Short mmCIF file of N, CA and C in Angstrom, two decimals:
data_model
loop_
_atom_site.label_atom_id
_atom_site.label_comp_id
_atom_site.label_asym_id
_atom_site.label_seq_id
_atom_site.Cartn_x
_atom_site.Cartn_y
_atom_site.Cartn_z
N TRP A 22 -120.97 -180.10 -227.42
CA TRP A 22 -121.57 -179.46 -226.22
C TRP A 22 -120.28 -179.43 -225.31
N LEU A 23 -119.55 -180.36 -225.30
CA LEU A 23 -118.43 -180.54 -224.28
C LEU A 23 -117.23 -179.33 -224.65
N ILE A 24 -117.20 -179.14 -225.73
CA ILE A 24 -116.21 -178.11 -226.16
C ILE A 24 -116.74 -176.74 -225.83
N ALA A 25 -118.19 -176.57 -226.08
CA ALA A 25 -118.66 -175.28 -225.80
C ALA A 25 -118.75 -175.11 -224.23
N PHE A 26 -119.01 -175.99 -223.52
CA PHE A 26 -118.91 -175.96 -222.07
C PHE A 26 -117.57 -175.72 -221.62
N LEU A 27 -116.54 -176.24 -222.05
CA LEU A 27 -115.26 -175.93 -221.68
C LEU A 27 -114.85 -174.49 -222.00
N MET A 28 -115.08 -174.04 -223.16
CA MET A 28 -114.77 -172.84 -223.43
C MET A 28 -115.55 -171.82 -222.64
N GLY A 29 -116.69 -171.81 -222.46
CA GLY A 29 -117.55 -171.10 -221.73
C GLY A 29 -117.36 -171.16 -220.30
N GLY A 30 -116.93 -172.19 -219.74
CA GLY A 30 -116.39 -172.31 -218.26
C GLY A 30 -115.15 -171.80 -217.96
N ALA A 31 -114.19 -171.88 -218.98
CA ALA A 31 -112.71 -171.25 -218.91
C ALA A 31 -112.93 -169.81 -218.91
N THR A 32 -113.73 -169.30 -219.84
CA THR A 32 -114.01 -167.87 -219.93
C THR A 32 -114.47 -167.38 -218.51
N LEU A 33 -115.45 -167.83 -218.13
CA LEU A 33 -116.09 -167.39 -216.84
C LEU A 33 -115.16 -167.46 -215.65
N VAL A 34 -114.33 -168.46 -215.62
CA VAL A 34 -113.41 -168.76 -214.47
C VAL A 34 -112.17 -167.59 -214.68
N ILE A 35 -111.81 -167.54 -215.91
CA ILE A 35 -110.67 -166.27 -216.01
C ILE A 35 -111.35 -164.98 -215.71
N PHE A 36 -112.51 -164.74 -216.13
CA PHE A 36 -113.28 -163.34 -215.96
C PHE A 36 -113.35 -163.40 -214.43
N ALA A 37 -113.66 -164.25 -213.75
CA ALA A 37 -113.96 -164.23 -212.10
C ALA A 37 -112.61 -163.95 -211.52
N ALA A 38 -111.45 -164.48 -211.92
CA ALA A 38 -110.19 -164.54 -211.46
C ALA A 38 -109.58 -163.26 -211.67
N VAL A 39 -109.57 -162.53 -212.84
CA VAL A 39 -109.25 -161.25 -213.17
C VAL A 39 -109.94 -160.06 -212.52
N THR A 40 -111.33 -160.31 -212.63
CA THR A 40 -112.21 -159.31 -211.66
C THR A 40 -111.74 -159.34 -210.39
N HIS A 41 -111.65 -160.44 -209.70
CA HIS A 41 -111.22 -160.56 -208.38
C HIS A 41 -109.92 -159.91 -208.03
N ARG A 42 -108.88 -160.27 -209.00
CA ARG A 42 -107.57 -159.48 -208.83
C ARG A 42 -107.71 -158.02 -208.92
N TYR A 43 -108.46 -157.38 -209.94
CA TYR A 43 -108.54 -155.95 -210.00
C TYR A 43 -109.19 -155.35 -208.84
N ALA A 44 -110.39 -155.96 -208.53
CA ALA A 44 -110.94 -155.49 -207.18
C ALA A 44 -110.16 -155.47 -206.08
N LEU A 45 -109.38 -156.38 -205.96
CA LEU A 45 -108.62 -156.69 -204.74
C LEU A 45 -107.50 -155.44 -204.86
N ASP A 46 -106.94 -155.07 -205.92
CA ASP A 46 -106.00 -154.19 -206.05
C ASP A 46 -106.53 -152.82 -205.82
N LEU A 47 -107.63 -152.64 -206.30
CA LEU A 47 -108.33 -151.27 -206.25
C LEU A 47 -108.78 -151.00 -204.83
N SER A 48 -109.19 -152.22 -204.00
CA SER A 48 -109.76 -151.92 -202.55
C SER A 48 -108.44 -151.54 -201.77
N ALA A 49 -107.39 -152.27 -202.17
CA ALA A 49 -105.98 -151.82 -201.46
C ALA A 49 -105.56 -150.33 -201.77
N LYS A 50 -105.60 -150.07 -203.02
CA LYS A 50 -105.08 -148.79 -203.44
C LYS A 50 -105.96 -147.58 -202.81
N TYR A 51 -107.34 -147.77 -202.70
CA TYR A 51 -108.02 -146.83 -202.20
C TYR A 51 -108.53 -147.09 -200.60
N HIS A 52 -107.77 -147.93 -200.12
CA HIS A 52 -108.00 -148.21 -198.55
C HIS A 52 -109.41 -148.47 -198.19
N PHE A 53 -109.92 -149.49 -199.07
CA PHE A 53 -111.49 -149.95 -198.51
C PHE A 53 -111.15 -151.30 -197.91
N ASN A 54 -110.83 -151.08 -196.46
CA ASN A 54 -110.15 -152.26 -195.75
C ASN A 54 -111.23 -153.35 -195.62
N ALA A 55 -112.46 -152.95 -195.57
CA ALA A 55 -113.55 -154.15 -195.36
C ALA A 55 -113.48 -154.87 -196.62
N ILE A 56 -113.61 -154.40 -197.90
CA ILE A 56 -113.80 -154.99 -198.95
C ILE A 56 -112.42 -155.64 -199.35
N TYR A 57 -111.41 -155.11 -199.02
CA TYR A 57 -110.12 -155.86 -199.17
C TYR A 57 -110.01 -157.05 -198.46
N ASP A 58 -110.37 -157.08 -197.11
CA ASP A 58 -110.42 -158.11 -196.09
C ASP A 58 -111.25 -159.39 -196.72
N THR A 59 -112.45 -158.98 -197.38
CA THR A 59 -113.32 -160.04 -197.85
C THR A 59 -112.68 -160.41 -199.12
N LEU A 60 -112.39 -159.78 -199.96
CA LEU A 60 -111.73 -160.33 -201.09
C LEU A 60 -110.50 -161.03 -201.00
N PHE A 61 -109.62 -160.70 -199.81
CA PHE A 61 -108.43 -161.31 -199.63
C PHE A 61 -108.72 -162.74 -199.07
N ALA A 62 -109.86 -163.04 -198.42
CA ALA A 62 -110.26 -164.22 -198.00
C ALA A 62 -110.48 -165.18 -198.89
N ILE A 63 -111.06 -164.58 -200.13
CA ILE A 63 -111.37 -165.67 -201.29
C ILE A 63 -110.06 -165.97 -201.99
N ASN A 64 -109.86 -167.20 -202.16
CA ASN A 64 -108.47 -168.11 -202.71
C ASN A 64 -108.95 -168.22 -204.25
N MET A 65 -108.26 -167.72 -205.16
CA MET A 65 -108.54 -167.77 -206.51
C MET A 65 -107.21 -168.36 -207.20
N SER A 66 -106.48 -168.80 -206.52
CA SER A 66 -105.18 -169.24 -207.03
C SER A 66 -105.33 -170.49 -207.86
N TRP A 67 -106.39 -171.35 -207.78
CA TRP A 67 -106.72 -172.39 -208.65
C TRP A 67 -107.31 -172.13 -210.10
N ALA A 68 -107.62 -170.95 -210.17
CA ALA A 68 -108.26 -170.65 -211.47
C ALA A 68 -107.37 -170.79 -212.68
N GLN A 69 -106.17 -170.35 -212.52
CA GLN A 69 -105.17 -170.69 -213.76
C GLN A 69 -105.15 -172.08 -214.07
N GLU A 70 -104.87 -172.93 -212.95
CA GLU A 70 -104.52 -174.40 -213.11
C GLU A 70 -105.88 -174.86 -213.99
N LEU A 71 -107.04 -174.67 -213.40
CA LEU A 71 -108.35 -175.17 -213.87
C LEU A 71 -108.46 -174.83 -215.24
N CYS A 72 -108.08 -173.59 -215.78
CA CYS A 72 -108.01 -172.85 -217.12
C CYS A 72 -107.28 -173.75 -218.08
N ILE A 73 -106.09 -174.04 -217.47
CA ILE A 73 -105.05 -174.85 -218.41
C ILE A 73 -105.60 -176.22 -218.73
N TYR A 74 -106.00 -176.90 -217.70
CA TYR A 74 -106.81 -178.25 -217.94
C TYR A 74 -107.99 -178.10 -218.76
N MET A 75 -108.79 -177.18 -218.71
CA MET A 75 -109.93 -177.05 -219.38
C MET A 75 -109.48 -176.97 -220.83
N PHE A 76 -108.63 -176.07 -221.08
CA PHE A 76 -107.90 -175.95 -222.40
C PHE A 76 -107.39 -177.06 -223.16
N VAL A 77 -106.72 -177.82 -222.19
CA VAL A 77 -106.14 -179.11 -223.01
C VAL A 77 -107.17 -180.13 -223.32
N TRP A 78 -108.21 -180.32 -222.27
CA TRP A 78 -109.47 -181.24 -222.73
C TRP A 78 -110.02 -180.63 -223.87
N MET A 79 -110.12 -179.24 -224.01
CA MET A 79 -110.89 -178.62 -225.32
C MET A 79 -110.04 -178.87 -226.34
N ALA A 80 -108.64 -178.64 -226.50
CA ALA A 80 -107.97 -179.06 -227.54
C ALA A 80 -108.08 -180.36 -227.92
N LYS A 81 -107.83 -181.42 -227.12
CA LYS A 81 -108.02 -182.84 -227.54
C LYS A 81 -109.22 -183.23 -228.13
N PHE A 82 -110.46 -182.81 -227.47
CA PHE A 82 -111.80 -183.14 -228.18
C PHE A 82 -112.12 -182.38 -229.34
N GLY A 83 -111.56 -181.01 -229.30
CA GLY A 83 -111.84 -180.17 -230.55
C GLY A 83 -110.90 -180.79 -231.72
N ALA A 84 -109.99 -181.22 -231.47
CA ALA A 84 -109.30 -181.94 -232.57
C ALA A 84 -110.00 -183.01 -233.24
N ALA A 85 -110.51 -183.86 -232.57
CA ALA A 85 -111.33 -184.96 -232.76
C ALA A 85 -112.60 -184.36 -233.48
N TYR A 86 -113.20 -183.32 -233.05
CA TYR A 86 -114.42 -182.62 -233.81
C TYR A 86 -113.87 -182.15 -235.10
N GLY A 87 -112.75 -181.42 -235.23
CA GLY A 87 -112.16 -181.12 -236.38
C GLY A 87 -112.15 -182.17 -237.58
N VAL A 88 -111.57 -183.30 -237.18
CA VAL A 88 -111.40 -184.40 -238.02
C VAL A 88 -112.89 -184.81 -238.58
N ARG A 89 -113.74 -184.83 -237.85
CA ARG A 89 -115.13 -185.35 -238.06
C ARG A 89 -115.82 -184.30 -238.92
N THR A 90 -115.69 -183.04 -238.86
CA THR A 90 -116.23 -182.02 -239.61
C THR A 90 -115.57 -181.39 -240.88
N GLY A 91 -114.22 -181.92 -240.87
CA GLY A 91 -113.31 -181.45 -242.22
C GLY A 91 -112.81 -180.14 -241.57
N ILE A 92 -112.84 -179.47 -240.43
CA ILE A 92 -111.88 -178.41 -240.42
C ILE A 92 -110.74 -178.48 -239.43
N HIS A 93 -110.12 -179.74 -239.46
CA HIS A 93 -108.60 -180.10 -238.82
C HIS A 93 -107.87 -179.66 -239.86
N VAL A 94 -106.78 -179.10 -239.23
CA VAL A 94 -105.73 -178.62 -240.11
C VAL A 94 -105.14 -179.60 -240.88
N GLY A 95 -105.11 -179.40 -242.41
CA GLY A 95 -104.44 -180.42 -243.12
C GLY A 95 -103.86 -179.50 -244.41
N VAL A 96 -102.79 -180.20 -244.88
CA VAL A 96 -102.13 -179.53 -246.01
C VAL A 96 -102.31 -180.42 -247.20
N ASP A 97 -103.32 -179.87 -248.04
CA ASP A 97 -103.89 -180.89 -249.29
C ASP A 97 -103.71 -179.97 -250.32
N VAL A 98 -103.01 -178.93 -250.45
CA VAL A 98 -102.79 -178.13 -251.73
C VAL A 98 -102.16 -178.89 -252.78
N MET A 99 -101.19 -179.61 -252.41
CA MET A 99 -100.58 -180.41 -253.48
C MET A 99 -101.41 -181.83 -253.84
N VAL A 100 -102.07 -182.29 -252.91
CA VAL A 100 -102.71 -183.42 -253.07
C VAL A 100 -104.06 -183.21 -254.01
N ASN A 101 -104.67 -182.05 -253.71
CA ASN A 101 -105.76 -181.72 -254.56
C ASN A 101 -105.46 -181.50 -256.03
N ARG A 102 -104.28 -181.34 -256.50
CA ARG A 102 -103.79 -181.29 -257.89
C ARG A 102 -103.57 -182.63 -258.50
N PHE A 103 -103.64 -183.81 -257.63
CA PHE A 103 -103.47 -184.84 -258.31
C PHE A 103 -104.57 -185.37 -258.85
N SER A 104 -104.54 -186.60 -259.91
CA SER A 104 -105.58 -187.06 -260.49
C SER A 104 -106.46 -187.58 -259.33
N PRO A 105 -107.76 -187.92 -259.66
CA PRO A 105 -108.64 -188.53 -258.56
C PRO A 105 -108.06 -189.67 -258.09
N GLU A 106 -107.52 -190.62 -258.74
CA GLU A 106 -107.07 -191.85 -258.33
C GLU A 106 -105.85 -191.75 -257.33
N VAL A 107 -104.89 -190.87 -257.73
CA VAL A 107 -103.85 -190.67 -256.92
C VAL A 107 -104.21 -189.90 -255.58
N ARG A 108 -105.24 -188.98 -255.81
CA ARG A 108 -105.72 -188.19 -254.62
C ARG A 108 -106.31 -189.22 -253.74
N GLY A 109 -107.03 -190.01 -254.27
CA GLY A 109 -107.66 -191.05 -253.29
C GLY A 109 -106.82 -191.73 -252.36
N ARG A 110 -105.62 -192.28 -253.04
CA ARG A 110 -104.65 -193.06 -252.55
C ARG A 110 -103.94 -192.22 -251.31
N PHE A 111 -103.81 -191.01 -251.70
CA PHE A 111 -103.03 -190.19 -250.63
C PHE A 111 -104.10 -190.02 -249.49
N ILE A 112 -105.27 -189.81 -249.71
CA ILE A 112 -106.15 -189.48 -248.73
C ILE A 112 -106.30 -190.87 -247.72
N ILE A 113 -106.27 -191.91 -248.37
CA ILE A 113 -106.42 -193.10 -247.68
C ILE A 113 -105.14 -193.33 -246.82
N PHE A 114 -104.33 -193.26 -247.43
CA PHE A 114 -102.90 -193.20 -246.66
C PHE A 114 -102.84 -192.11 -245.47
N SER A 115 -103.31 -190.97 -245.45
CA SER A 115 -103.27 -190.04 -244.53
C SER A 115 -104.28 -190.34 -243.43
N MET A 116 -105.34 -190.84 -243.85
CA MET A 116 -106.48 -191.19 -242.66
C MET A 116 -105.85 -192.46 -241.87
N LEU A 117 -105.33 -193.24 -242.68
CA LEU A 117 -104.87 -194.40 -241.89
C LEU A 117 -103.39 -193.87 -240.97
N ALA A 118 -102.53 -193.25 -241.51
CA ALA A 118 -101.54 -192.55 -240.81
C ALA A 118 -102.17 -191.82 -239.56
N GLY A 119 -103.11 -191.23 -239.67
CA GLY A 119 -103.57 -190.23 -238.72
C GLY A 119 -104.34 -191.23 -237.69
N ALA A 120 -104.91 -192.25 -238.06
CA ALA A 120 -105.51 -193.31 -237.05
C ALA A 120 -104.52 -193.98 -236.34
N LEU A 121 -103.43 -194.45 -237.03
CA LEU A 121 -102.30 -195.05 -236.36
C LEU A 121 -101.52 -194.11 -235.43
N PHE A 122 -101.28 -192.87 -235.77
CA PHE A 122 -100.66 -192.02 -234.82
C PHE A 122 -101.44 -191.74 -233.69
N THR A 123 -102.75 -191.42 -233.88
CA THR A 123 -103.71 -191.09 -232.46
C THR A 123 -103.98 -192.43 -231.84
N GLY A 124 -104.05 -193.47 -232.59
CA GLY A 124 -104.18 -194.85 -231.73
C GLY A 124 -103.11 -194.98 -230.89
N THR A 125 -101.91 -194.87 -231.47
CA THR A 125 -100.70 -195.00 -230.56
C THR A 125 -100.63 -194.06 -229.42
N ILE A 126 -101.04 -192.81 -229.62
CA ILE A 126 -100.91 -191.79 -228.66
C ILE A 126 -102.16 -192.27 -227.48
N ALA A 127 -103.14 -192.78 -228.03
CA ALA A 127 -104.20 -193.34 -226.99
C ALA A 127 -103.79 -194.41 -226.04
N ILE A 128 -103.14 -195.38 -226.65
CA ILE A 128 -102.50 -196.46 -226.00
C ILE A 128 -101.44 -196.13 -225.11
N LEU A 129 -100.44 -195.25 -225.63
CA LEU A 129 -99.37 -194.86 -224.65
C LEU A 129 -99.81 -194.06 -223.58
N GLY A 130 -100.79 -193.08 -223.99
CA GLY A 130 -101.49 -192.23 -222.71
C GLY A 130 -102.24 -193.00 -221.85
N ALA A 131 -103.02 -194.02 -222.38
CA ALA A 131 -103.72 -194.81 -221.35
C ALA A 131 -102.72 -195.69 -220.28
N HIS A 132 -101.70 -196.19 -220.87
CA HIS A 132 -100.50 -196.74 -220.02
C HIS A 132 -100.06 -195.71 -219.18
N PHE A 133 -99.68 -194.50 -219.55
CA PHE A 133 -99.43 -193.49 -218.69
C PHE A 133 -100.34 -193.26 -217.57
N VAL A 134 -101.61 -193.07 -217.90
CA VAL A 134 -102.73 -192.52 -216.89
C VAL A 134 -102.73 -193.62 -215.89
N TRP A 135 -102.90 -195.03 -216.51
CA TRP A 135 -102.94 -196.21 -215.49
C TRP A 135 -101.74 -196.13 -214.66
N ASP A 136 -100.64 -196.01 -214.89
CA ASP A 136 -99.28 -195.96 -214.04
C ASP A 136 -99.27 -194.60 -213.03
N ASN A 137 -99.90 -193.59 -213.34
CA ASN A 137 -99.92 -192.45 -212.72
C ASN A 137 -100.76 -192.40 -211.41
N GLY A 138 -101.36 -193.40 -211.30
CA GLY A 138 -102.37 -193.47 -210.25
C GLY A 138 -103.85 -194.11 -210.33
N MET A 139 -104.27 -194.17 -211.70
CA MET A 139 -105.42 -194.78 -211.98
C MET A 139 -105.70 -196.32 -211.58
N HIS A 140 -104.44 -196.89 -211.57
CA HIS A 140 -104.60 -198.28 -210.98
C HIS A 140 -105.11 -198.33 -209.52
N TYR A 141 -104.41 -197.36 -208.74
CA TYR A 141 -104.89 -197.13 -207.35
C TYR A 141 -106.25 -196.82 -207.19
N ALA A 142 -106.66 -195.93 -207.90
CA ALA A 142 -108.20 -195.50 -207.70
C ALA A 142 -109.15 -196.54 -208.34
N VAL A 143 -108.72 -197.49 -209.18
CA VAL A 143 -109.63 -198.52 -209.64
C VAL A 143 -109.77 -199.72 -208.63
N PHE A 144 -108.51 -199.92 -208.28
CA PHE A 144 -108.34 -201.04 -207.08
C PHE A 144 -109.01 -200.67 -205.93
N ASN A 145 -108.96 -199.35 -205.58
CA ASN A 145 -109.55 -198.76 -204.27
C ASN A 145 -111.30 -198.63 -204.36
N ALA A 146 -111.73 -198.44 -205.76
CA ALA A 146 -113.19 -198.25 -205.96
C ALA A 146 -113.79 -199.59 -205.82
N PHE A 147 -113.14 -200.69 -206.41
CA PHE A 147 -113.66 -202.01 -206.27
C PHE A 147 -113.54 -202.68 -205.07
N GLY A 148 -112.73 -202.20 -203.99
CA GLY A 148 -112.39 -202.63 -202.76
C GLY A 148 -111.30 -203.61 -202.77
N TRP A 149 -110.55 -203.73 -203.91
CA TRP A 149 -109.51 -204.68 -204.09
C TRP A 149 -108.21 -204.27 -203.11
N ASP A 150 -107.45 -205.11 -202.69
CA ASP A 150 -106.26 -204.93 -202.10
C ASP A 150 -105.09 -203.96 -202.80
N THR A 151 -104.92 -202.79 -202.39
CA THR A 151 -104.07 -201.93 -203.28
C THR A 151 -102.65 -202.31 -202.93
N GLY A 152 -102.27 -202.96 -201.89
CA GLY A 152 -100.92 -203.27 -201.44
C GLY A 152 -100.17 -202.22 -201.36
N ILE A 153 -98.98 -202.47 -202.23
CA ILE A 153 -98.01 -201.26 -202.26
C ILE A 153 -98.25 -200.13 -203.44
N LEU A 154 -99.33 -200.41 -203.95
CA LEU A 154 -99.56 -199.39 -205.19
C LEU A 154 -99.70 -198.01 -204.71
N PRO A 155 -98.92 -197.18 -205.36
CA PRO A 155 -98.87 -195.60 -205.00
C PRO A 155 -100.00 -195.10 -205.45
N GLU A 156 -100.60 -193.95 -204.53
CA GLU A 156 -101.81 -193.41 -204.99
C GLU A 156 -101.56 -192.54 -206.12
N GLY A 157 -100.52 -192.00 -206.32
CA GLY A 157 -100.41 -191.08 -207.45
C GLY A 157 -100.14 -189.68 -207.03
N PRO A 158 -99.60 -188.92 -207.87
CA PRO A 158 -99.59 -187.52 -207.43
C PRO A 158 -100.85 -186.75 -207.74
N ILE A 159 -100.84 -185.55 -207.10
CA ILE A 159 -101.94 -184.50 -207.27
C ILE A 159 -101.58 -183.33 -207.98
N THR A 160 -102.39 -182.50 -208.49
CA THR A 160 -102.39 -181.20 -209.03
C THR A 160 -102.03 -180.12 -207.90
N PRO A 161 -100.95 -179.15 -208.25
CA PRO A 161 -100.59 -178.34 -207.01
C PRO A 161 -101.73 -177.50 -206.32
N ASP A 162 -102.52 -176.79 -207.21
CA ASP A 162 -103.43 -176.10 -206.61
C ASP A 162 -104.91 -176.62 -206.40
N LEU A 163 -105.44 -177.31 -207.36
CA LEU A 163 -106.84 -178.12 -207.24
C LEU A 163 -106.59 -179.22 -206.29
N GLU A 164 -105.37 -179.88 -206.36
CA GLU A 164 -105.34 -181.12 -205.34
C GLU A 164 -106.23 -182.23 -205.98
N TRP A 165 -106.19 -182.35 -207.39
CA TRP A 165 -107.03 -183.44 -208.13
C TRP A 165 -105.87 -184.36 -208.35
N PRO A 166 -106.21 -185.75 -208.46
CA PRO A 166 -105.37 -186.66 -209.12
C PRO A 166 -105.08 -186.41 -210.44
N THR A 167 -103.56 -186.43 -210.58
CA THR A 167 -103.13 -186.14 -212.04
C THR A 167 -103.48 -187.20 -213.06
N TRP A 168 -103.83 -188.31 -212.52
CA TRP A 168 -104.26 -189.35 -213.71
C TRP A 168 -105.60 -188.87 -214.17
N ALA A 169 -106.50 -188.22 -213.40
CA ALA A 169 -107.86 -187.80 -213.88
C ALA A 169 -107.81 -186.67 -214.93
N VAL A 170 -106.70 -185.85 -214.87
CA VAL A 170 -106.51 -184.57 -215.51
C VAL A 170 -105.88 -185.08 -216.81
N TYR A 171 -104.81 -185.87 -216.76
CA TYR A 171 -104.10 -186.55 -217.79
C TYR A 171 -105.03 -187.38 -218.64
N SER A 172 -106.08 -187.89 -218.27
CA SER A 172 -107.02 -188.98 -219.10
C SER A 172 -107.45 -188.22 -220.32
N ALA A 173 -107.46 -186.71 -220.41
CA ALA A 173 -107.76 -186.22 -221.74
C ALA A 173 -106.93 -186.74 -222.93
N ILE A 174 -105.77 -187.24 -222.51
CA ILE A 174 -104.88 -187.85 -223.58
C ILE A 174 -105.37 -189.08 -224.20
N PRO A 175 -105.56 -190.10 -223.41
CA PRO A 175 -106.05 -191.25 -224.12
C PRO A 175 -107.61 -191.14 -224.53
N LEU A 176 -108.48 -190.44 -223.82
CA LEU A 176 -109.71 -190.15 -224.26
C LEU A 176 -109.99 -189.48 -225.60
N GLY A 177 -109.22 -188.22 -225.57
CA GLY A 177 -109.28 -187.52 -226.83
C GLY A 177 -108.46 -188.08 -227.79
N SER A 178 -107.49 -188.93 -227.72
CA SER A 178 -106.82 -189.46 -228.85
C SER A 178 -107.65 -190.61 -229.37
N SER A 179 -108.26 -191.39 -228.59
CA SER A 179 -109.08 -192.43 -229.06
C SER A 179 -110.19 -191.90 -229.83
N LEU A 180 -110.82 -190.84 -229.40
CA LEU A 180 -111.85 -190.42 -230.16
C LEU A 180 -111.45 -189.81 -231.53
N MET A 181 -110.37 -189.15 -231.39
CA MET A 181 -109.83 -188.60 -232.73
C MET A 181 -109.34 -189.90 -233.86
N CYS A 182 -108.81 -190.87 -233.34
CA CYS A 182 -108.68 -192.31 -233.79
C CYS A 182 -109.94 -192.78 -234.56
N PHE A 183 -110.84 -192.85 -233.81
CA PHE A 183 -112.17 -193.29 -234.45
C PHE A 183 -112.65 -192.35 -235.27
N ARG A 184 -112.56 -191.08 -235.13
CA ARG A 184 -113.15 -190.03 -236.16
C ARG A 184 -112.28 -190.14 -237.49
N PHE A 185 -110.90 -190.48 -237.37
CA PHE A 185 -110.12 -190.81 -238.64
C PHE A 185 -110.61 -191.98 -239.38
N LEU A 186 -110.95 -192.97 -238.68
CA LEU A 186 -111.44 -194.31 -239.17
C LEU A 186 -112.92 -194.17 -239.80
N GLN A 187 -113.69 -193.31 -239.08
CA GLN A 187 -115.01 -192.79 -239.39
C GLN A 187 -115.07 -192.18 -240.90
N VAL A 188 -114.19 -190.96 -240.92
CA VAL A 188 -114.07 -190.25 -242.15
C VAL A 188 -113.51 -191.20 -243.46
N LEU A 189 -112.62 -192.11 -243.03
CA LEU A 189 -112.04 -193.09 -243.98
C LEU A 189 -113.03 -193.92 -244.54
N TRP A 190 -113.86 -194.43 -243.59
CA TRP A 190 -115.08 -195.44 -244.20
C TRP A 190 -115.96 -194.46 -245.02
N GLN A 191 -116.34 -193.52 -244.56
CA GLN A 191 -117.08 -192.40 -245.41
C GLN A 191 -116.57 -192.28 -246.77
N PHE A 192 -115.24 -192.23 -246.81
CA PHE A 192 -114.46 -191.73 -248.11
C PHE A 192 -114.56 -192.93 -248.97
N LEU A 193 -114.49 -194.19 -248.25
CA LEU A 193 -114.24 -195.28 -249.15
C LEU A 193 -115.69 -195.66 -249.67
N LYS A 194 -116.81 -195.15 -249.11
CA LYS A 194 -118.02 -195.49 -249.37
C LYS A 194 -118.66 -194.52 -250.40
N THR A 195 -118.16 -193.36 -250.23
CA THR A 195 -118.80 -192.05 -251.03
C THR A 195 -117.85 -191.38 -251.89
N GLY A 196 -116.56 -191.60 -251.72
CA GLY A 196 -115.46 -190.91 -252.26
C GLY A 196 -115.49 -189.30 -251.92
N GLU A 197 -116.16 -188.84 -250.74
CA GLU A 197 -116.14 -187.59 -250.40
C GLU A 197 -115.63 -187.41 -248.99
N LEU A 198 -114.81 -186.41 -248.83
CA LEU A 198 -114.64 -186.16 -247.38
C LEU A 198 -115.52 -184.94 -246.85
N PRO A 199 -115.66 -184.92 -245.53
CA PRO A 199 -116.46 -183.89 -244.93
C PRO A 199 -115.79 -182.45 -245.37
N GLN A 200 -116.75 -181.57 -245.69
CA GLN A 200 -116.29 -180.28 -245.86
C GLN A 200 -116.79 -179.29 -244.87
N HIS A 201 -116.01 -178.24 -244.64
CA HIS A 201 -116.36 -177.32 -243.72
C HIS A 201 -117.11 -176.12 -244.48
N ASP A 202 -118.27 -175.74 -244.14
CA ASP A 202 -118.80 -174.57 -244.69
C ASP A 202 -118.39 -173.38 -244.39
N HIS A 203 -117.89 -172.68 -245.22
CA HIS A 203 -117.24 -171.23 -244.79
C HIS A 203 -118.15 -170.21 -244.52
N ALA A 204 -119.33 -170.42 -244.87
CA ALA A 204 -120.53 -169.36 -244.70
C ALA A 204 -120.65 -169.17 -242.98
#
C-alpha cells in the first residue's frame, strides 16, 4: 500500500505541476491576464522536489517488496544450472550477502540520519537540553528537515535486510524461493 500510495501521489503531483505550467503558459500567450495572475500566485516549485523524495522512498521500499516476492533483480542463470546441492549453497550465500550488505547500509544510514539532525529533533521532542547540537539542514523547496527525507535509507535497507533473512529462512525450511507469477 505504501508503494502504491507513493506512486499514485507522485503521479498526481507531477500531473498538477505540468498542468499548472501549461495553463500558465497558455494564459500568458493569449493574454488572459486574470487567469495568469491567479495561476502565477500558485507556487508549484516544490512539486519536483517532492516527487524525487517520493520516488526515492518508493525505490527503497519497492526493493524490499521485490526481495519478499521474488521479483527483485537477480542474476541466477548460471546458478540454476548447478546441481541442487551447489545451487542451494549459492542461494544461501547470496541471501546472507544481501542481508549483510543491506544491514550495513541500514546501520551507516542510521548514523548519517542521526548526525544530520535527527539527534536534535529527538532531544527537542523529549524536552532534553539540546546544548550545541545543530538543528540540521532543511530541503531547498519544501523546507523539511533532511534527516526525515534521508530516513528512507535506514528504514528501507532495514526492511530489505529483514526480507533477505525471511527468504533465507523460508529457503532453509522448504528449499523453495518466492516465485513471481508472470501471468
